[in-house]
Coordinates of C-alpha atoms in Angstrom, one line a residue:
X122 CA 95.8 62.2 23.1
X123 CA 95.0 61.3 26.6
X124 CA 92.0 63.6 28.1
X125 CA 90.8 63.0 32.1
X126 CA 88.6 64.9 34.6
X127 CA 91.8 66.7 36.4
X128 CA 90.8 68.3 39.8
X129 CA 93.0 71.8 40.1
X130 CA 95.4 72.6 42.7
X131 CA 96.5 76.2 43.4
X132 CA 100.3 76.4 44.0
X133 CA 100.5 78.5 47.2
X134 CA 100.8 77.4 50.3
X135 CA 99.8 78.4 54.0
X136 CA 103.6 78.2 55.0
X137 CA 106.5 80.6 55.4
X138 CA 108.0 78.7 52.3
X139 CA 107.9 77.7 48.7
X140 CA 108.0 74.6 47.2
X141 CA 110.9 73.9 44.6
X142 CA 109.1 70.9 42.7
X143 CA 109.2 67.2 42.1
X144 CA 111.8 65.4 40.1
X145 CA 111.7 61.9 38.4
X146 CA 113.7 59.2 40.3
X147 CA 117.5 58.7 39.0
X148 CA 119.4 62.2 39.1
X149 CA 121.0 63.8 42.3
X150 CA 119.3 66.6 43.7
X151 CA 122.2 68.6 43.2
X152 CA 121.8 68.4 39.7
X153 CA 118.6 70.1 39.9
X154 CA 120.2 72.5 42.3
X155 CA 123.5 73.3 39.8
X156 CA 120.6 73.8 37.1
X157 CA 119.2 76.5 38.8
X158 CA 122.6 78.4 39.7
X159 CA 122.8 79.7 36.0
X160 CA 122.8 83.7 36.0
X161 CA 119.3 84.1 34.1
X162 CA 117.1 82.5 36.6
X163 CA 118.1 84.5 39.6
X164 CA 115.0 86.9 38.6
X165 CA 112.7 84.3 40.4
X166 CA 112.1 85.4 44.2
X167 CA 109.9 84.4 46.9
X168 CA 107.2 86.4 47.7
X169 CA 105.1 86.5 51.3
X170 CA 102.1 88.4 52.4
X171 CA 103.1 90.7 55.0
X172 CA 100.0 90.3 58.0
X173 CA 96.5 89.5 56.8
X174 CA 94.7 86.3 57.5
X175 CA 96.5 84.5 54.8
X176 CA 100.0 84.7 54.7
X177 CA 100.7 81.7 52.3
X178 CA 104.2 81.7 49.9
X179 CA 104.2 81.9 46.2
X180 CA 107.1 82.8 43.7
X181 CA 107.5 85.4 41.4
X182 CA 109.9 86.8 38.4
X183 CA 111.4 90.3 38.0
X184 CA 110.6 91.5 34.6
X185 CA 111.5 95.4 35.3
X186 CA 113.3 96.7 38.2
X187 CA 110.5 97.5 40.2
X188 CA 107.9 95.1 39.0
X189 CA 107.4 91.4 39.8
X190 CA 105.2 89.0 37.8
X191 CA 103.3 86.4 39.6
X192 CA 99.7 84.6 39.8
X193 CA 96.5 86.5 40.5
X194 CA 95.6 83.9 43.0
X195 CA 98.6 84.5 44.9
X196 CA 97.5 88.1 45.9
X197 CA 93.6 88.2 45.3
X198 CA 92.7 87.5 49.0
X199 CA 94.8 90.3 49.9
X200 CA 93.3 92.6 47.7
X201 CA 91.2 95.4 49.9
X202 CA 87.9 97.6 48.7
X203 CA 88.6 100.1 51.1
X204 CA 91.5 100.8 53.5
X205 CA 95.5 100.5 53.2
X206 CA 96.3 97.9 50.3
X207 CA 98.1 94.8 51.6
X208 CA 102.0 94.8 51.3
X209 CA 104.1 91.5 50.0
X210 CA 107.7 91.1 50.6
X211 CA 109.9 89.6 47.9
X212 CA 113.4 88.1 48.5
X213 CA 116.0 87.4 46.0
X214 CA 119.5 85.5 46.6
X215 CA 121.9 83.4 45.2
X216 CA 120.9 79.5 45.4
X217 CA 121.8 77.9 48.6
X218 CA 122.8 81.2 50.5
X219 CA 120.3 83.6 52.5
X220 CA 122.0 86.8 51.0
X221 CA 119.0 88.3 49.0
X222 CA 117.7 91.6 50.7
X223 CA 113.6 91.8 50.8
X224 CA 111.9 94.5 49.1
X225 CA 108.6 95.7 50.0
X226 CA 105.9 95.5 47.0
X227 CA 102.1 96.1 46.3
X228 CA 99.5 94.7 43.8
X229 CA 97.2 97.8 44.3
X230 CA 98.0 101.3 45.1
X231 CA 96.8 104.9 44.9
X232 CA 98.0 106.5 42.0
X233 CA 96.6 110.1 41.2
X234 CA 94.1 109.6 44.2
X235 CA 92.7 106.3 42.3
X236 CA 93.0 102.6 43.7
X237 CA 94.8 101.0 40.9
X238 CA 95.0 96.4 41.1
X239 CA 97.8 95.0 39.0
X240 CA 95.1 91.7 38.6
X241 CA 93.8 90.8 35.4
X242 CA 90.5 92.0 34.4
X243 CA 89.3 88.6 33.5
X244 CA 90.7 87.0 37.0
X245 CA 88.6 90.0 39.0
X246 CA 85.5 89.3 36.8
X247 CA 85.7 85.6 37.0
X248 CA 89.0 84.2 39.4
X249 CA 88.8 80.4 37.9
X250 CA 92.2 78.7 37.0
X251 CA 90.6 77.1 34.5
X252 CA 90.2 80.3 32.2
X253 CA 93.9 80.9 31.9
X254 CA 93.7 84.9 33.2
X255 CA 95.8 84.1 36.4
X256 CA 98.5 87.2 36.5
X257 CA 99.1 89.6 38.6
X258 CA 101.8 92.2 39.3
X259 CA 103.7 93.6 42.2
X260 CA 104.9 97.1 42.0
X261 CA 108.0 97.4 44.5
X262 CA 108.7 100.4 46.8
X263 CA 112.2 100.7 45.3
X264 CA 114.0 99.1 42.1
X265 CA 116.2 96.0 42.4
X266 CA 119.2 97.0 40.7
X267 CA 121.5 93.8 41.6
X268 CA 119.5 91.1 39.5
X269 CA 118.9 91.4 35.7
X270 CA 115.3 91.2 35.1
X271 CA 114.0 88.6 32.9
X272 CA 112.8 88.8 29.3
X273 CA 109.4 88.0 28.5
X274 CA 108.6 85.9 25.7
X275 CA 106.7 87.7 22.5
X276 CA 106.2 84.6 20.2
X277 CA 103.2 82.4 20.4
X278 CA 103.5 78.8 21.1
X279 CA 102.3 77.0 18.3
X280 CA 100.2 73.4 18.6
X281 CA 103.1 72.2 15.9
X282 CA 105.7 72.7 18.6
X283 CA 104.4 70.2 21.1
X284 CA 106.6 67.4 22.1
X285 CA 109.5 69.9 21.1
X286 CA 109.8 72.7 23.2
X287 CA 111.5 71.9 26.3
X288 CA 110.7 74.4 29.3
X289 CA 112.9 75.2 32.5
X290 CA 111.2 75.4 35.8
X291 CA 112.7 77.2 38.7
X292 CA 111.6 77.2 42.4
X293 CA 112.5 77.4 45.9
X294 CA 111.8 75.4 49.3
X295 CA 110.6 72.0 49.8
X296 CA 111.3 68.9 47.6
X297 CA 110.4 65.5 46.1
X298 CA 110.2 63.1 43.4
X299 CA 107.3 61.3 41.6
X300 CA 107.1 58.5 44.1
X301 CA 106.4 60.4 47.2
X302 CA 105.7 63.7 46.1
X303 CA 107.2 66.8 48.3
X304 CA 108.5 65.4 51.4
X305 CA 111.9 67.8 52.1
X306 CA 112.2 70.9 54.0
X307 CA 113.1 74.1 51.9
X308 CA 116.1 76.0 51.9
X309 CA 117.6 75.9 48.6
X310 CA 116.7 77.0 45.1
X311 CA 116.0 73.8 42.7
X312 CA 115.2 73.9 38.5
X313 CA 113.8 71.4 36.2
X314 CA 112.8 70.7 32.6
X315 CA 110.0 69.1 30.6
X316 CA 108.3 68.9 27.6
X317 CA 105.9 71.4 26.5
X318 CA 103.0 68.6 25.6
X319 CA 99.7 69.8 25.0
X320 CA 96.8 73.0 25.6
X321 CA 94.8 72.7 28.8
X322 CA 92.1 69.9 27.8
X323 CA 89.5 69.0 30.2
X324 CA 86.2 67.2 30.8
X325 CA 83.8 69.0 33.2
X326 CA 82.3 65.4 33.9
X327 CA 79.1 66.2 32.1
X328 CA 80.5 65.1 28.7
X329 CA 81.7 68.4 27.8
X330 CA 85.1 68.8 26.7
X331 CA 87.1 72.3 26.4
X332 CA 90.4 73.4 25.3
X333 CA 92.2 76.4 26.6
X334 CA 95.0 77.7 24.4
X335 CA 95.9 80.1 27.0
X336 CA 97.2 77.5 29.2
X337 CA 100.1 75.1 28.0
X338 CA 100.7 71.7 30.3
X339 CA 103.5 69.5 31.0
X340 CA 103.2 66.0 32.9
X341 CA 105.8 64.2 35.0
X342 CA 106.6 61.1 33.2
X343 CA 108.0 57.9 35.2
X344 CA 111.5 56.5 33.9
X345 CA 109.9 53.2 35.2
X346 CA 106.7 52.9 33.7
X347 CA 106.0 54.8 30.4
X348 CA 102.2 54.0 30.9
X349 CA 102.3 56.5 34.0
X350 CA 102.1 59.4 31.8
X351 CA 99.0 61.6 31.4
X352 CA 100.3 64.0 28.1
X353 CA 102.3 63.7 25.4
X354 CA 105.0 61.5 24.9
X355 CA 106.4 59.1 27.4
X356 CA 110.1 60.2 26.9
X357 CA 111.5 61.4 30.1
X358 CA 114.1 64.0 30.3
X359 CA 117.3 64.0 32.3
X360 CA 116.3 66.6 34.5
X361 CA 112.5 66.2 34.3
X362 CA 110.5 68.2 36.6
X363 CA 107.1 69.5 37.6
X364 CA 106.3 72.6 40.0
X365 CA 104.8 71.7 43.4
X366 CA 102.5 74.3 45.8
X367 CA 104.4 77.2 46.7
X368 CA 105.8 77.6 43.1
X369 CA 102.5 79.8 41.9
X370 CA 103.4 82.6 39.9
X371 CA 107.2 81.4 39.3
X372 CA 108.4 81.4 35.9
X373 CA 108.7 78.6 33.0
X374 CA 111.5 79.8 30.9
X375 CA 111.6 78.8 27.4
X376 CA 115.2 79.2 25.4
X377 CA 115.2 81.4 22.6
X378 CA 116.7 80.5 18.8
X379 CA 119.6 80.4 18.2
X380 CA 120.7 82.4 20.8
X381 CA 119.4 80.3 23.9
X382 CA 118.7 83.0 25.9
X383 CA 116.2 82.2 28.5
X384 CA 112.6 83.7 28.3
X385 CA 109.4 83.5 30.6
X386 CA 107.0 81.7 28.5
X387 CA 104.7 81.1 31.3
X388 CA 103.6 81.7 34.8
X389 CA 103.0 78.7 37.1
X390 CA 99.3 78.6 37.8
X391 CA 98.2 74.9 39.2
X392 CA 98.7 71.3 39.4
X393 CA 96.3 68.8 38.3
X394 CA 96.3 65.2 39.5
X395 CA 94.8 61.9 38.6
X396 CA 95.8 59.7 41.9
X397 CA 93.9 58.9 45.1
X398 CA 97.1 57.8 47.0
X399 CA 95.6 58.1 50.4
X400 CA 92.8 55.8 49.1
X401 CA 89.8 58.0 50.4
X402 CA 88.2 58.5 47.0
X403 CA 88.9 62.4 47.0
X404 CA 91.1 63.9 44.2
X405 CA 92.9 67.4 44.7
X406 CA 94.3 67.0 48.2
X407 CA 97.7 67.8 48.6
X408 CA 98.6 64.3 50.0
X409 CA 97.5 63.0 46.2
X410 CA 99.3 65.5 43.9
X411 CA 102.5 66.4 42.5
X412 CA 103.3 62.8 41.5
X413 CA 104.3 60.7 38.5
X414 CA 101.3 61.4 35.6
X415 CA 100.3 64.5 37.2
X416 CA 100.0 67.8 35.6
X417 CA 101.4 71.2 35.6
X418 CA 99.6 74.3 34.2
X419 CA 100.7 77.5 32.8
X420 CA 99.4 80.5 31.6
X421 CA 100.9 81.8 28.4
X422 CA 103.0 85.0 28.9
X423 CA 102.9 86.1 25.0
X424 CA 99.2 86.8 25.3
X425 CA 99.1 88.8 28.5
X426 CA 102.0 91.0 27.4
X427 CA 100.0 93.9 26.3
X428 CA 98.1 94.2 29.8
X429 CA 101.3 94.1 31.4
X430 CA 103.1 96.7 29.6
X431 CA 100.0 98.9 30.1
X432 CA 99.6 98.2 33.9
X433 CA 103.3 99.2 34.3
X434 CA 102.5 102.3 32.6
X435 CA 104.0 101.6 29.3
X436 CA 103.0 102.6 25.6
X437 CA 103.9 99.3 23.5
X438 CA 105.3 100.1 20.2
X439 CA 106.5 97.9 17.5
X440 CA 108.5 98.5 14.7
X441 CA 106.7 97.0 11.1
X442 CA 109.8 94.9 10.3
X443 CA 110.3 97.7 7.0
X444 CA 113.1 100.4 6.6
X445 CA 112.9 103.6 6.7
X446 CA 112.7 106.4 9.1
X447 CA 112.0 106.4 12.8
X448 CA 109.6 109.4 12.6
X449 CA 107.3 107.8 10.0
X450 CA 104.2 106.9 11.7
X451 CA 103.4 104.4 8.7
X452 CA 106.7 102.5 10.0
X453 CA 105.3 101.3 13.3
X454 CA 102.6 98.7 14.7
X455 CA 101.1 101.3 17.3
X456 CA 97.8 102.8 17.6
X457 CA 99.5 105.7 19.4
X458 CA 102.1 108.5 18.4
X459 CA 105.4 107.7 17.4
X460 CA 107.8 107.1 20.5
X461 CA 109.8 110.2 20.8
X462 CA 110.5 113.3 22.4
X463 CA 107.0 114.9 21.7
X464 CA 105.1 112.5 23.6
X465 CA 105.6 112.5 27.5
X466 CA 104.5 108.6 27.6
X467 CA 106.9 106.1 28.4
X468 CA 107.3 103.8 25.6
X469 CA 108.3 99.9 25.5
X470 CA 109.7 100.0 21.7
X471 CA 109.8 96.1 20.0
X472 CA 112.3 95.5 17.4
X473 CA 112.0 92.4 15.6
X474 CA 113.2 92.9 11.8
X475 CA 113.9 95.8 9.4
X476 CA 115.7 99.2 9.8
X477 CA 115.2 102.4 11.3
X478 CA 117.2 105.4 10.9
X479 CA 117.0 108.5 13.2
X480 CA 117.0 112.3 12.7
X481 CA 117.4 114.1 16.0
X482 CA 116.9 113.0 19.7
X483 CA 114.5 110.1 20.8
X484 CA 114.0 108.8 24.6
X485 CA 112.5 105.7 25.2
X486 CA 112.1 103.6 28.6
X487 CA 112.8 100.2 27.2
X488 CA 114.1 98.6 24.1
X489 CA 113.7 95.1 23.2
X490 CA 115.7 94.0 19.8
X491 CA 115.9 90.9 18.5
X492 CA 116.6 91.6 14.9
X493 CA 117.1 94.4 12.1
X494 CA 119.2 97.5 12.9
X495 CA 118.8 101.1 14.0
X496 CA 121.1 103.8 13.0
X497 CA 121.7 106.9 15.1
X498 CA 124.4 108.4 12.4
X499 CA 122.0 111.8 12.3
X500 CA 120.2 111.7 15.7
X501 CA 120.4 110.0 19.2
X502 CA 118.7 107.3 20.8
X503 CA 118.5 107.7 24.9
X504 CA 117.2 104.8 26.9
X505 CA 116.1 105.8 30.5
X506 CA 115.0 102.2 31.7
X507 CA 116.1 98.9 30.4
X508 CA 117.5 97.3 26.9
X509 CA 118.0 93.8 25.4
X510 CA 118.7 92.7 22.1
X511 CA 120.3 89.4 20.7
X512 CA 120.9 89.8 16.9
X513 CA 120.0 92.9 15.8
X514 CA 122.2 95.7 15.2
X515 CA 122.2 99.1 17.5
X516 CA 125.0 101.2 15.6
X517 CA 127.3 98.3 15.0
X518 CA 127.2 96.9 18.2
X519 CA 125.8 93.5 16.8
X520 CA 123.8 92.5 19.9
X521 CA 125.6 92.1 23.3

């Protein structure tokens, strides 16, 4: 286990573009562009603040037609105590094409006469990159219907999986390699891969070691020098890649098994370096960072899903995994009432295993179904939001 004092760098930039990342030497740049052209990655967009003193650009991911998931440090400088909330512009579009129509959204808004802030309360209390609560939402003023929202990962990441899980980073803008760092102007969409190496472990410089299991990390391994590796294995992937400034708030995807569907597993939070490339004795400068051996830190999405659903106005209900009636409270892992028409709440239902039978009419907002079966032979299930299922049986549909 390699452990170092690593200087954290936020991945946002004071510019009108988004950095797309840093790749290993060898593969052509077009290979990373082609990886980004997969349909499942088009949910990643570019975020720019409208007005204000710090119009820096970040990335974010569409997770529902009206909601963007991003990093808290991308929006917190634009939050206000009094006066109208600051607005953000989110742009989508196919790789290499300027066909995305920007939409406007807010990380704060007045709801029912009260100002709501869509930033994790832990970040608002202590805005520290090393604590792992670098998450925020942007509520769009109109739904995006031309792009399928990304699916959030619910399964935890286990330490026993380090060195095996392969994550895909997606970004827009400038670009570079492990020798020189980001050097090229933006304008295209890139994606690359890396192996999940470890939790975020750091030494505060005073002999105190800390481990953050709500942050997972990857490093950029050098195909020409195995010793230039900070974390985990020295094996280099064909599309080895780490994120760079401007990728803050973007998604790291992990593939589900056995379907291979890509889910958001992490949100890009920070980069940390161990190089003093300009020789001035100072680590953490942009001209030092994002080269071979440097590290990317990502906040775990599975640990904040409950906060995300609550912030978006959903009640989260999960089926227990047994078999029985949808209308029996004992079959639900929820502290609220059964998700049905007797409630005015918006429910997001998670169904992983078992079987449920409906009797009567049930209306829910979202259904995420990964296994098991739901029978509507004697009832009706109405979805007013989005649905996603990979392996389950919804009235004989057997998934997609």
